[in-house]
Amino acid sequence: AQGYPPPPAQGYPPPPHAPPHGGTPLPLAPPPPDRAIAALPPPGHGFVDFLKISARRAVRLRIEPTEVLPQERAELLAVHPPVADPGFQAFLSWRRSILFVVACALVPLILLRIFELMKASDDPMMPDQLTTLQALPIVAEAIFCAIAFAQLKSWTRWQRQRKVLAYGFAAFFLAPFVIYLFPLPSFFSDQFDAARDQMMAQGMTEDQANAALHQARALVGVVMSVQAIMILAPKAISLMPGLIRASLVSKMLFPGLAAPGWLMVLAAPIYSLLVYVVLIMPYQITGSGWFVGAIVAIIAAQYFLGRAGFQLARPQSQDQAIATVRAARNSYLTSLVVGAGFIVIAFGANIDMLDLGVLSIVNLLLSFEVSVLALTLIITDAVIASLDHARSLTHGHDALEDASEAHIAAFVSAAHGDAAPPATAGPAATPRA
C-alpha cells in the first residue's frame, strides 16, 4: 500500500481551536443554529394550529396554568391592569378557545341551514312568507357568529366581553322560539282556499270540503310541529348540559364553594324530564324502541351526575373536586354517548316517516353541540358573576347565617322528635313567634 506523503518543511498548521503559541486550547465555536428549528412558529400560531388547540381545550372543563400559550400570557400581561394570576390566565385562555370553536362551528351550521331552507323553498307549495320567517333564525345565528369573531379581539377583557356575548347569545338562542309562536299553518290559507274551491267544483258539498280542509290543516300542523321540534329541541335540551358543564367548571375554579354542586343536583332531574318530553313525540310517531333506549341511557347519565353533584355540594380542595369529577365522568360519559348513539340510529332509521333528511339530522346535531359549548361559556360567566354578587350581599352577615342554620337544625330535630339544639344567642338571633 502507498504510504502517507512526507510532512511539509514548515510543518502542519495548528488546528483552528488551538492557540497560536501553545497554551490552553481555545474553546470550540458553537455550531450554527438549526435554521429549520429556529424558523418553527410558536404553538397556536395560525388559524389551523390554534383551532386544533382550541378543539382540545373545548372538550375539557379546565386547562392548567402551564397550558397557557406564551403569546396568550404576553397579551394578558400587556393589558391594563395586567392579568397576572395564573388561574385567571388559564380561565381566560380556556374561554378564548371555546369562543373560537363556537365561532368557527357556526359558519358551517349557517351555510347548511341556508342550503336546507333553499331546498325547502323550491317546493311550489311553500309560501314565501313562511320562507322569510324561517330565515330570521339564520340571520340571528349569523349575527351571533359575527359577534363571536369580533369578540375574539377582546378576550382579555372579561367583564366587558361577557355582557356583549350574553346579549348576542340571547338573540341567537331565543329567535327560533319567538318565530314558532306564529301559527305557521295560517300561511297556507291561500292553498286551503284553492283546495276547497277545487273540491266543491268536483261535486263535494261545503260541509264535506270543510271537513277535508280541517284534516289537511291538522296534517300541516303536525308537519310544522315536527319541524319546530327539530329546530327548538337542540336548543332546549342544550340548556341543561350547558348548566352542568358550567357548574363543573365553576367548582373546579372555586372548589371551596358548594353552590355549583347544588346546581348540578337540580339540573340532573330537569334534564331527564326535558329529554323525555322531547323524545317522546318522535317515539309516539315512529314507535321505534331506539328512542326508549336513548331516554333510559340519558336518564342514567343524569343519575350518575346527580350523585356526583351531592358530593360536590360541599367545600372541597381542588384535588378532591377533580377526583370526584373523574370518578363520575366515565359512567356519565358512557351513558351519554350510548344515548346519543341511540338518538342518531332512531332518527336515521325513521327519516322517511319523520319526513327528515340527512341534512336535517346533521343540522340538529351540530346545532346541539354549538349551543352546549356556547352555553358553557355564557353560564360559567353568569355563575361566577352571581357568586361574586352573592359574596357582596352576604358580607358581614355571618351571624344571620349562623342563626338561620340553627333554626334549620331546630326544624329537622323537631321533625325527628329530638330535642332542639340551643338557639344562637346574641343580637343577630331573630325572635321566634
CSV table of C-alpha atoms in Angstrom, one decimal:
chain,number,residue,atom,x,y,z
A,1,ALA,CA,0.0,0.0,0.0
A,2,GLN,CA,1.2,3.5,-0.7
A,3,GLY,CA,2.4,5.4,2.5
A,4,TYR,CA,1.4,8.9,3.5
A,5,PRO,CA,3.3,11.8,1.9
A,6,PRO,CA,6.1,13.4,3.9
A,7,PRO,CA,5.2,16.5,6.0
A,8,PRO,CA,5.8,19.9,4.6
A,9,ALA,CA,9.0,21.7,5.5
A,10,GLN,CA,7.2,24.4,7.5
A,11,GLY,CA,5.2,21.8,9.4
A,12,TYR,CA,1.5,21.3,9.8
A,13,PRO,CA,-0.6,24.4,10.7
A,14,PRO,CA,-2.2,24.4,14.2
A,15,PRO,CA,-5.9,23.4,14.4
A,16,PRO,CA,-8.4,26.2,14.4
A,17,HIS,CA,-9.2,26.0,18.1
A,18,ALA,CA,-5.5,25.8,19.2
A,19,PRO,CA,-3.7,28.9,20.5
A,20,PRO,CA,-1.0,30.2,18.1
A,21,HIS,CA,1.9,29.7,20.5
A,22,GLY,CA,0.8,26.8,22.7
A,23,GLY,CA,-1.1,27.2,26.0
A,24,THR,CA,-4.6,26.3,26.8
A,25,PRO,CA,-6.7,25.3,23.8
A,26,LEU,CA,-9.4,27.7,22.7
A,27,PRO,CA,-13.0,26.6,23.1
A,28,LEU,CA,-14.7,25.2,20.1
A,29,ALA,CA,-17.0,27.6,18.3
A,30,PRO,CA,-20.7,26.8,18.9
A,31,PRO,CA,-22.4,25.1,15.9
A,32,PRO,CA,-24.5,27.3,13.8
A,33,PRO,CA,-28.2,27.3,14.9
A,34,ASP,CA,-30.5,25.0,13.1
A,35,ARG,CA,-32.4,27.3,10.8
A,36,ALA,CA,-35.3,24.9,10.4
A,37,ILE,CA,-35.8,24.7,14.2
A,38,ALA,CA,-35.4,28.5,14.6
A,39,ALA,CA,-38.0,29.1,11.9
A,40,LEU,CA,-40.7,26.9,13.6
A,41,PRO,CA,-43.7,29.1,14.6
A,42,PRO,CA,-44.8,29.1,18.3
A,43,PRO,CA,-47.6,26.8,19.3
A,44,GLY,CA,-51.0,28.2,18.5
A,45,HIS,CA,-49.7,30.3,15.6
A,46,GLY,CA,-52.0,30.4,12.6
A,47,PHE,CA,-55.7,29.5,12.2
A,48,VAL,CA,-55.4,25.7,11.8
A,49,ASP,CA,-52.9,25.2,14.7
A,50,PHE,CA,-54.9,27.3,17.1
A,51,LEU,CA,-58.2,25.6,16.0
A,52,LYS,CA,-56.6,22.2,16.9
A,53,ILE,CA,-55.5,23.5,20.3
A,54,SER,CA,-58.9,25.2,20.9
A,55,ALA,CA,-60.8,22.0,20.0
A,56,ARG,CA,-58.8,20.0,22.5
A,57,ARG,CA,-59.5,22.7,25.1
A,58,ALA,CA,-63.2,23.0,24.3
A,59,VAL,CA,-64.0,19.4,25.2
A,60,ARG,CA,-62.3,19.8,28.6
A,61,LEU,CA,-63.6,21.6,31.7
A,62,ARG,CA,-60.4,23.5,32.5
A,63,ILE,CA,-56.8,23.9,31.5
A,64,GLU,CA,-53.8,24.1,33.7
A,65,PRO,CA,-51.9,27.4,34.0
A,66,THR,CA,-48.9,25.7,32.3
A,67,GLU,CA,-51.0,25.2,29.2
A,68,VAL,CA,-51.4,28.9,28.6
A,69,LEU,CA,-49.6,29.7,25.3
A,70,PRO,CA,-46.7,32.2,25.5
A,71,GLN,CA,-48.4,34.7,23.3
A,72,GLU,CA,-51.6,34.5,25.4
A,73,ARG,CA,-49.7,35.1,28.6
A,74,ALA,CA,-47.9,38.1,26.9
A,75,GLU,CA,-51.3,39.6,25.9
A,76,LEU,CA,-52.7,39.1,29.4
A,77,LEU,CA,-49.7,40.8,31.0
A,78,ALA,CA,-49.9,43.7,28.5
A,79,VAL,CA,-53.5,44.8,29.4
A,80,HIS,CA,-54.2,47.5,32.0
A,81,PRO,CA,-54.4,46.4,34.7
A,82,PRO,CA,-52.3,43.3,33.8
A,83,VAL,CA,-53.8,39.8,34.4
A,84,ALA,CA,-51.0,38.2,36.4
A,85,ASP,CA,-53.0,35.5,38.4
A,86,PRO,CA,-52.1,32.1,36.7
A,87,GLY,CA,-55.5,30.6,37.4
A,88,PHE,CA,-57.3,33.5,35.9
A,89,GLN,CA,-55.0,33.4,32.9
A,90,ALA,CA,-55.9,29.8,32.4
A,91,PHE,CA,-59.6,30.6,32.6
A,92,LEU,CA,-59.4,33.4,30.1
A,93,SER,CA,-57.4,31.3,27.7
A,94,TRP,CA,-59.9,28.4,28.0
A,95,ARG,CA,-62.7,30.9,27.3
A,96,ARG,CA,-60.9,32.2,24.3
A,97,SER,CA,-60.6,28.7,22.8
A,98,ILE,CA,-64.3,27.9,23.4
A,99,LEU,CA,-65.4,31.1,21.8
A,100,PHE,CA,-63.1,30.4,18.8
A,101,VAL,CA,-64.6,26.9,18.3
A,102,VAL,CA,-68.1,28.3,18.6
A,103,ALA,CA,-67.5,31.0,16.1
A,104,CYS,CA,-65.9,28.5,13.6
A,105,ALA,CA,-68.7,25.9,14.1
A,106,LEU,CA,-71.4,28.5,13.4
A,107,VAL,CA,-70.0,29.1,9.9
A,108,PRO,CA,-70.9,25.6,8.5
A,109,LEU,CA,-74.1,25.5,10.5
A,110,ILE,CA,-75.3,28.7,8.9
A,111,LEU,CA,-74.3,27.5,5.4
A,112,LEU,CA,-76.1,24.2,6.0
A,113,ARG,CA,-79.2,26.0,7.3
A,114,ILE,CA,-79.3,28.3,4.2
A,115,PHE,CA,-78.9,25.3,1.9
A,116,GLU,CA,-81.7,23.4,3.7
A,117,LEU,CA,-84.0,26.5,3.5
A,118,MET,CA,-83.3,26.9,-0.2
A,119,LYS,CA,-84.2,23.3,-0.8
A,120,ALA,CA,-87.5,23.8,1.1
A,121,SER,CA,-88.3,27.0,-0.8
A,122,ASP,CA,-88.1,25.1,-4.1
A,123,ASP,CA,-91.3,23.4,-3.2
A,124,PRO,CA,-94.1,25.2,-5.0
A,125,MET,CA,-96.4,24.6,-2.0
A,126,MET,CA,-94.0,26.5,0.3
A,127,PRO,CA,-95.4,30.1,1.0
A,128,ASP,CA,-92.9,32.9,0.5
A,129,GLN,CA,-93.9,34.4,3.9
A,130,LEU,CA,-93.0,31.1,5.7
A,131,THR,CA,-89.6,31.1,3.9
A,132,THR,CA,-88.9,34.6,5.1
A,133,LEU,CA,-90.0,33.8,8.6
A,134,GLN,CA,-87.8,30.7,8.8
A,135,ALA,CA,-84.8,32.8,7.5
A,136,LEU,CA,-84.9,35.0,10.6
A,137,PRO,CA,-83.2,32.5,13.0
A,138,ILE,CA,-80.5,32.1,10.4
A,139,VAL,CA,-80.0,35.9,10.5
A,140,ALA,CA,-79.7,35.7,14.3
A,141,GLU,CA,-77.1,32.9,14.0
A,142,ALA,CA,-75.1,35.0,11.5
A,143,ILE,CA,-75.2,38.0,13.9
A,144,PHE,CA,-74.0,35.9,16.8
A,145,CYS,CA,-71.3,34.4,14.6
A,146,ALA,CA,-70.1,37.9,13.7
A,147,ILE,CA,-70.2,38.9,17.4
A,148,ALA,CA,-68.2,35.9,18.4
A,149,PHE,CA,-65.4,36.6,15.8
A,150,ALA,CA,-65.4,40.2,16.8
A,151,GLN,CA,-65.1,39.5,20.5
A,152,LEU,CA,-62.0,37.3,20.0
A,153,LYS,CA,-60.1,40.5,19.9
A,154,SER,CA,-61.3,41.4,23.4
A,155,TRP,CA,-60.8,38.0,25.1
A,156,THR,CA,-58.5,39.6,27.7
A,157,ARG,CA,-61.3,41.9,29.0
A,158,TRP,CA,-63.6,39.5,30.7
A,159,GLN,CA,-66.1,42.0,32.3
A,160,ARG,CA,-66.8,43.8,29.1
A,161,GLN,CA,-66.9,40.8,26.8
A,162,ARG,CA,-69.2,38.6,28.9
A,163,LYS,CA,-72.0,41.1,28.7
A,164,VAL,CA,-71.7,41.5,24.9
A,165,LEU,CA,-71.7,37.7,24.4
A,166,ALA,CA,-74.6,37.3,26.8
A,167,TYR,CA,-76.8,39.7,24.8
A,168,GLY,CA,-75.7,38.3,21.4
A,169,PHE,CA,-76.4,34.7,22.6
A,170,ALA,CA,-79.8,35.7,23.9
A,171,ALA,CA,-80.8,36.8,20.4
A,172,PHE,CA,-79.3,33.7,18.9
A,173,PHE,CA,-81.0,31.4,21.3
A,174,LEU,CA,-84.4,32.9,21.6
A,175,ALA,CA,-85.0,33.8,17.9
A,176,PRO,CA,-86.5,30.5,16.8
A,177,PHE,CA,-88.7,30.3,20.0
A,178,VAL,CA,-90.2,33.6,19.0
A,179,ILE,CA,-90.7,32.6,15.4
A,180,TYR,CA,-92.6,29.5,16.3
A,181,LEU,CA,-95.1,31.5,18.3
A,182,PHE,CA,-96.7,32.3,15.0
A,183,PRO,CA,-99.4,29.8,13.8
A,184,LEU,CA,-97.5,28.5,10.7
A,185,PRO,CA,-100.4,26.7,9.1
A,186,SER,CA,-102.1,30.1,8.6
A,187,PHE,CA,-99.5,30.8,5.9
A,188,PHE,CA,-101.2,28.1,3.8
A,189,SER,CA,-104.6,29.8,3.8
A,190,ASP,CA,-104.5,30.6,0.1
A,191,GLN,CA,-103.7,26.9,-0.7
A,192,PHE,CA,-106.5,25.8,1.6
A,193,ASP,CA,-109.0,28.1,-0.1
A,194,ALA,CA,-107.9,26.9,-3.6
A,195,ALA,CA,-108.2,23.3,-2.5
A,196,ARG,CA,-111.8,23.9,-1.1
A,197,ASP,CA,-112.9,25.5,-4.4
A,198,GLN,CA,-111.5,22.6,-6.3
A,199,MET,CA,-113.2,20.1,-4.1
A,200,MET,CA,-116.5,21.9,-4.4
A,201,ALA,CA,-116.1,22.1,-8.2
A,202,GLN,CA,-115.7,18.3,-8.2
A,203,GLY,CA,-119.1,17.9,-6.6
A,204,MET,CA,-118.3,17.9,-2.8
A,205,THR,CA,-120.7,19.7,-0.5
A,206,GLU,CA,-119.4,22.7,1.5
A,207,ASP,CA,-119.5,20.6,4.7
A,208,GLN,CA,-117.5,17.8,3.2
A,209,ALA,CA,-115.0,20.2,1.8
A,210,ASN,CA,-114.6,21.9,5.2
A,211,ALA,CA,-114.1,18.6,6.9
A,212,ALA,CA,-111.4,17.7,4.4
A,213,LEU,CA,-109.7,21.0,5.0
A,214,HIS,CA,-109.8,20.5,8.8
A,215,GLN,CA,-107.9,17.3,8.3
A,216,ALA,CA,-105.5,19.0,6.0
A,217,ARG,CA,-104.9,21.8,8.4
A,218,ALA,CA,-104.3,19.2,11.2
A,219,LEU,CA,-101.8,17.4,9.0
A,220,VAL,CA,-99.9,20.6,8.2
A,221,GLY,CA,-99.9,21.4,11.9
A,222,VAL,CA,-98.3,18.0,12.6
A,223,VAL,CA,-95.6,18.6,10.0
A,224,MET,CA,-94.9,22.1,11.3
A,225,SER,CA,-94.7,20.7,14.9
A,226,VAL,CA,-92.1,18.1,13.9
A,227,GLN,CA,-90.2,20.9,12.1
A,228,ALA,CA,-90.4,23.0,15.3
A,229,ILE,CA,-89.1,20.2,17.4
A,230,MET,CA,-86.2,19.7,15.1
A,231,ILE,CA,-85.2,23.4,15.5
A,232,LEU,CA,-86.1,24.0,19.1
A,233,ALA,CA,-85.3,20.7,20.7
A,234,PRO,CA,-81.4,21.0,20.4
A,235,LYS,CA,-81.6,24.4,22.0
A,236,ALA,CA,-84.0,23.4,24.8
A,237,ILE,CA,-82.0,20.3,25.7
A,238,SER,CA,-78.7,22.1,25.5
A,239,LEU,CA,-79.7,24.3,28.4
A,240,MET,CA,-79.1,21.6,31.0
A,241,PRO,CA,-75.7,20.2,29.6
A,242,GLY,CA,-74.5,23.8,29.4
A,243,LEU,CA,-75.6,24.5,33.0
A,244,ILE,CA,-74.0,21.2,34.2
A,245,ARG,CA,-70.7,21.9,32.4
A,246,ALA,CA,-70.7,25.5,33.7
A,247,SER,CA,-71.2,24.2,37.3
A,248,LEU,CA,-68.3,21.7,36.9
A,249,VAL,CA,-66.1,24.5,35.6
A,250,SER,CA,-67.1,26.8,38.5
A,251,LYS,CA,-66.5,24.1,41.1
A,252,MET,CA,-63.0,23.4,39.8
A,253,LEU,CA,-62.2,27.1,39.8
A,254,PHE,CA,-63.6,27.6,43.3
A,255,PRO,CA,-63.6,24.1,45.0
A,256,GLY,CA,-64.4,25.6,48.4
A,257,LEU,CA,-67.9,26.6,47.2
A,258,ALA,CA,-71.0,24.4,47.5
A,259,ALA,CA,-73.3,26.2,45.1
A,260,PRO,CA,-72.0,24.6,41.8
A,261,GLY,CA,-72.7,21.2,43.2
A,262,TRP,CA,-76.3,22.1,44.1
A,263,LEU,CA,-76.8,23.4,40.6
A,264,MET,CA,-75.8,20.0,39.3
A,265,VAL,CA,-78.2,18.3,41.7
A,266,LEU,CA,-81.1,20.5,40.5
A,267,ALA,CA,-80.2,20.3,36.8
A,268,ALA,CA,-80.0,16.5,36.6
A,269,PRO,CA,-83.7,15.7,37.1
A,270,ILE,CA,-84.8,18.7,35.0
A,271,TYR,CA,-82.5,17.4,32.2
A,272,SER,CA,-84.1,14.0,32.4
A,273,LEU,CA,-87.6,15.4,32.1
A,274,LEU,CA,-86.6,17.6,29.2
A,275,VAL,CA,-85.2,14.6,27.3
A,276,TYR,CA,-88.2,12.6,28.0
A,277,VAL,CA,-90.6,15.3,26.8
A,278,VAL,CA,-88.6,16.0,23.6
A,279,LEU,CA,-88.1,12.4,22.6
A,280,ILE,CA,-91.5,11.0,23.4
A,281,MET,CA,-93.0,12.8,20.4
A,282,PRO,CA,-90.9,11.1,17.7
A,283,TYR,CA,-91.2,7.8,19.7
A,284,GLN,CA,-95.0,8.0,19.5
A,285,ILE,CA,-94.9,8.9,15.8
A,286,THR,CA,-92.5,6.1,14.9
A,287,GLY,CA,-92.8,3.5,17.6
A,288,SER,CA,-89.1,3.0,17.4
A,289,GLY,CA,-87.6,1.4,20.5
A,290,TRP,CA,-84.3,3.2,19.9
A,291,PHE,CA,-85.9,6.3,21.4
A,292,VAL,CA,-86.8,4.5,24.6
A,293,GLY,CA,-83.2,3.3,24.8
A,294,ALA,CA,-82.0,6.8,24.3
A,295,ILE,CA,-84.3,8.1,27.1
A,296,VAL,CA,-83.1,5.4,29.5
A,297,ALA,CA,-79.4,5.9,28.8
A,298,ILE,CA,-79.6,9.7,29.2
A,299,ILE,CA,-81.6,9.4,32.4
A,300,ALA,CA,-78.9,7.0,33.7
A,301,ALA,CA,-76.3,9.6,32.8
A,302,GLN,CA,-78.1,12.2,34.9
A,303,TYR,CA,-78.3,9.8,37.8
A,304,PHE,CA,-74.5,9.4,37.9
A,305,LEU,CA,-74.1,13.2,37.5
A,306,GLY,CA,-76.6,14.0,40.2
A,307,ARG,CA,-74.9,11.6,42.6
A,308,ALA,CA,-71.6,13.4,41.9
A,309,GLY,CA,-73.4,16.7,42.5
A,310,PHE,CA,-74.2,15.7,46.0
A,311,GLN,CA,-70.5,15.0,46.7
A,312,LEU,CA,-69.5,18.3,45.1
A,313,ALA,CA,-72.2,20.3,47.1
A,314,ARG,CA,-69.7,20.8,49.9
A,315,PRO,CA,-66.4,22.7,50.3
A,316,GLN,CA,-63.6,20.7,48.9
A,317,SER,CA,-60.0,21.1,48.0
A,318,GLN,CA,-59.1,21.3,44.3
A,319,ASP,CA,-57.7,17.8,44.3
A,320,GLN,CA,-60.8,16.4,45.9
A,321,ALA,CA,-63.1,18.2,43.4
A,322,ILE,CA,-61.0,16.9,40.5
A,323,ALA,CA,-61.1,13.3,41.9
A,324,THR,CA,-64.9,13.5,42.4
A,325,VAL,CA,-65.4,14.6,38.8
A,326,ARG,CA,-63.1,12.0,37.4
A,327,ALA,CA,-64.8,9.2,39.4
A,328,ALA,CA,-68.2,10.1,37.9
A,329,ARG,CA,-67.0,11.1,34.4
A,330,ASN,CA,-66.6,7.6,32.9
A,331,SER,CA,-70.1,6.4,33.9
A,332,TYR,CA,-71.7,9.7,32.9
A,333,LEU,CA,-70.0,10.0,29.5
A,334,THR,CA,-70.5,6.3,28.7
A,335,SER,CA,-74.3,6.6,29.3
A,336,LEU,CA,-74.5,9.9,27.4
A,337,VAL,CA,-72.6,8.5,24.4
A,338,VAL,CA,-74.8,5.5,24.3
A,339,GLY,CA,-77.9,7.7,24.5
A,340,ALA,CA,-76.6,9.9,21.7
A,341,GLY,CA,-75.9,6.9,19.6
A,342,PHE,CA,-79.4,5.6,20.0
A,343,ILE,CA,-80.8,9.0,19.0
A,344,VAL,CA,-78.8,9.0,15.8
A,345,ILE,CA,-79.9,5.5,15.0
A,346,ALA,CA,-83.5,6.3,15.8
A,347,PHE,CA,-83.7,9.3,13.5
A,348,GLY,CA,-81.6,7.6,10.8
A,349,ALA,CA,-83.9,4.6,10.8
A,350,ASN,CA,-87.1,6.8,10.6
A,351,ILE,CA,-86.0,9.5,8.1
A,352,ASP,CA,-88.9,8.8,5.8
A,353,MET,CA,-91.6,8.5,8.5
A,354,LEU,CA,-90.5,11.8,10.2
A,355,ASP,CA,-90.1,13.5,6.8
A,356,LEU,CA,-86.4,14.3,7.6
A,357,GLY,CA,-83.3,14.3,5.5
A,358,VAL,CA,-79.7,13.6,6.4
A,359,LEU,CA,-79.1,17.4,6.2
A,360,SER,CA,-81.7,18.0,8.9
A,361,ILE,CA,-80.1,15.4,11.2
A,362,VAL,CA,-76.6,16.9,10.7
A,363,ASN,CA,-78.0,20.4,11.4
A,364,LEU,CA,-79.7,19.0,14.6
A,365,LEU,CA,-76.5,17.5,15.9
A,366,LEU,CA,-74.3,20.5,15.0
A,367,SER,CA,-76.8,23.0,16.5
A,368,PHE,CA,-76.9,21.0,19.7
A,369,GLU,CA,-73.1,20.9,20.1
A,370,VAL,CA,-72.7,24.6,19.3
A,371,SER,CA,-75.4,25.5,21.8
A,372,VAL,CA,-73.8,23.4,24.5
A,373,LEU,CA,-70.4,25.0,24.0
A,374,ALA,CA,-71.8,28.5,23.9
A,375,LEU,CA,-74.0,27.9,27.0
A,376,THR,CA,-71.0,26.5,28.8
A,377,LEU,CA,-69.2,29.8,28.2
A,378,ILE,CA,-72.2,32.1,28.9
A,379,ILE,CA,-73.4,30.3,32.0
A,380,THR,CA,-69.9,30.0,33.5
A,381,ASP,CA,-69.6,33.7,33.2
A,382,ALA,CA,-73.1,34.2,34.8
A,383,VAL,CA,-72.3,31.7,37.7
A,384,ILE,CA,-69.0,33.4,38.5
A,385,ALA,CA,-70.6,36.9,38.4
A,386,SER,CA,-73.6,35.6,40.5
A,387,LEU,CA,-71.2,34.1,43.1
A,388,ASP,CA,-69.3,37.4,43.4
A,389,HIS,CA,-72.6,39.3,43.8
A,390,ALA,CA,-73.8,36.8,46.4
A,391,ARG,CA,-70.5,37.3,48.2
A,392,SER,CA,-71.0,41.0,48.4
A,393,LEU,CA,-74.6,40.6,49.6
A,394,THR,CA,-73.7,38.2,52.4
A,395,HIS,CA,-70.5,40.0,53.5
A,396,GLY,CA,-70.9,41.0,57.2
A,397,HIS,CA,-74.0,38.9,57.8
A,398,ASP,CA,-72.3,35.8,59.2
A,399,ALA,CA,-74.3,36.0,62.4
A,400,LEU,CA,-77.6,35.9,60.5
A,401,GLU,CA,-76.4,32.9,58.6
A,402,ASP,CA,-75.5,31.1,61.8
A,403,ALA,CA,-78.9,31.9,63.2
A,404,SER,CA,-80.6,30.5,60.1
A,405,GLU,CA,-78.6,27.4,60.3
A,406,ALA,CA,-79.6,27.0,64.0
A,407,HIS,CA,-83.2,27.4,63.0
A,408,ILE,CA,-82.9,24.7,60.2
A,409,ALA,CA,-81.3,22.4,62.8
A,410,ALA,CA,-84.2,23.0,65.1
A,411,PHE,CA,-86.7,22.3,62.4
A,412,VAL,CA,-85.1,19.0,61.5
A,413,SER,CA,-84.6,18.0,65.1
A,414,ALA,CA,-88.3,18.6,65.7
A,415,ALA,CA,-89.2,16.5,62.7
A,416,HIS,CA,-87.2,13.6,64.1
A,417,GLY,CA,-88.7,14.1,67.6
A,418,ASP,CA,-85.3,15.1,69.0
A,419,ALA,CA,-84.6,17.9,71.5
A,420,ALA,CA,-83.9,21.1,69.7
A,421,PRO,CA,-80.4,22.5,69.9
A,422,PRO,CA,-79.9,25.7,71.8
A,423,ALA,CA,-80.7,28.8,69.9
A,424,THR,CA,-77.9,31.1,68.9
A,425,ALA,CA,-77.6,33.9,71.4
A,426,GLY,CA,-76.8,37.5,70.5
A,427,PRO,CA,-78.3,40.4,68.7
A,428,ALA,CA,-78.3,38.5,65.4
A,429,ALA,CA,-80.7,35.9,66.6
A,430,THR,CA,-84.2,36.6,65.3
A,431,PRO,CA,-87.2,36.3,67.8
A,432,ARG,CA,-89.4,33.3,67.5
A,433,ALA,CA,-93.1,33.6,67.1
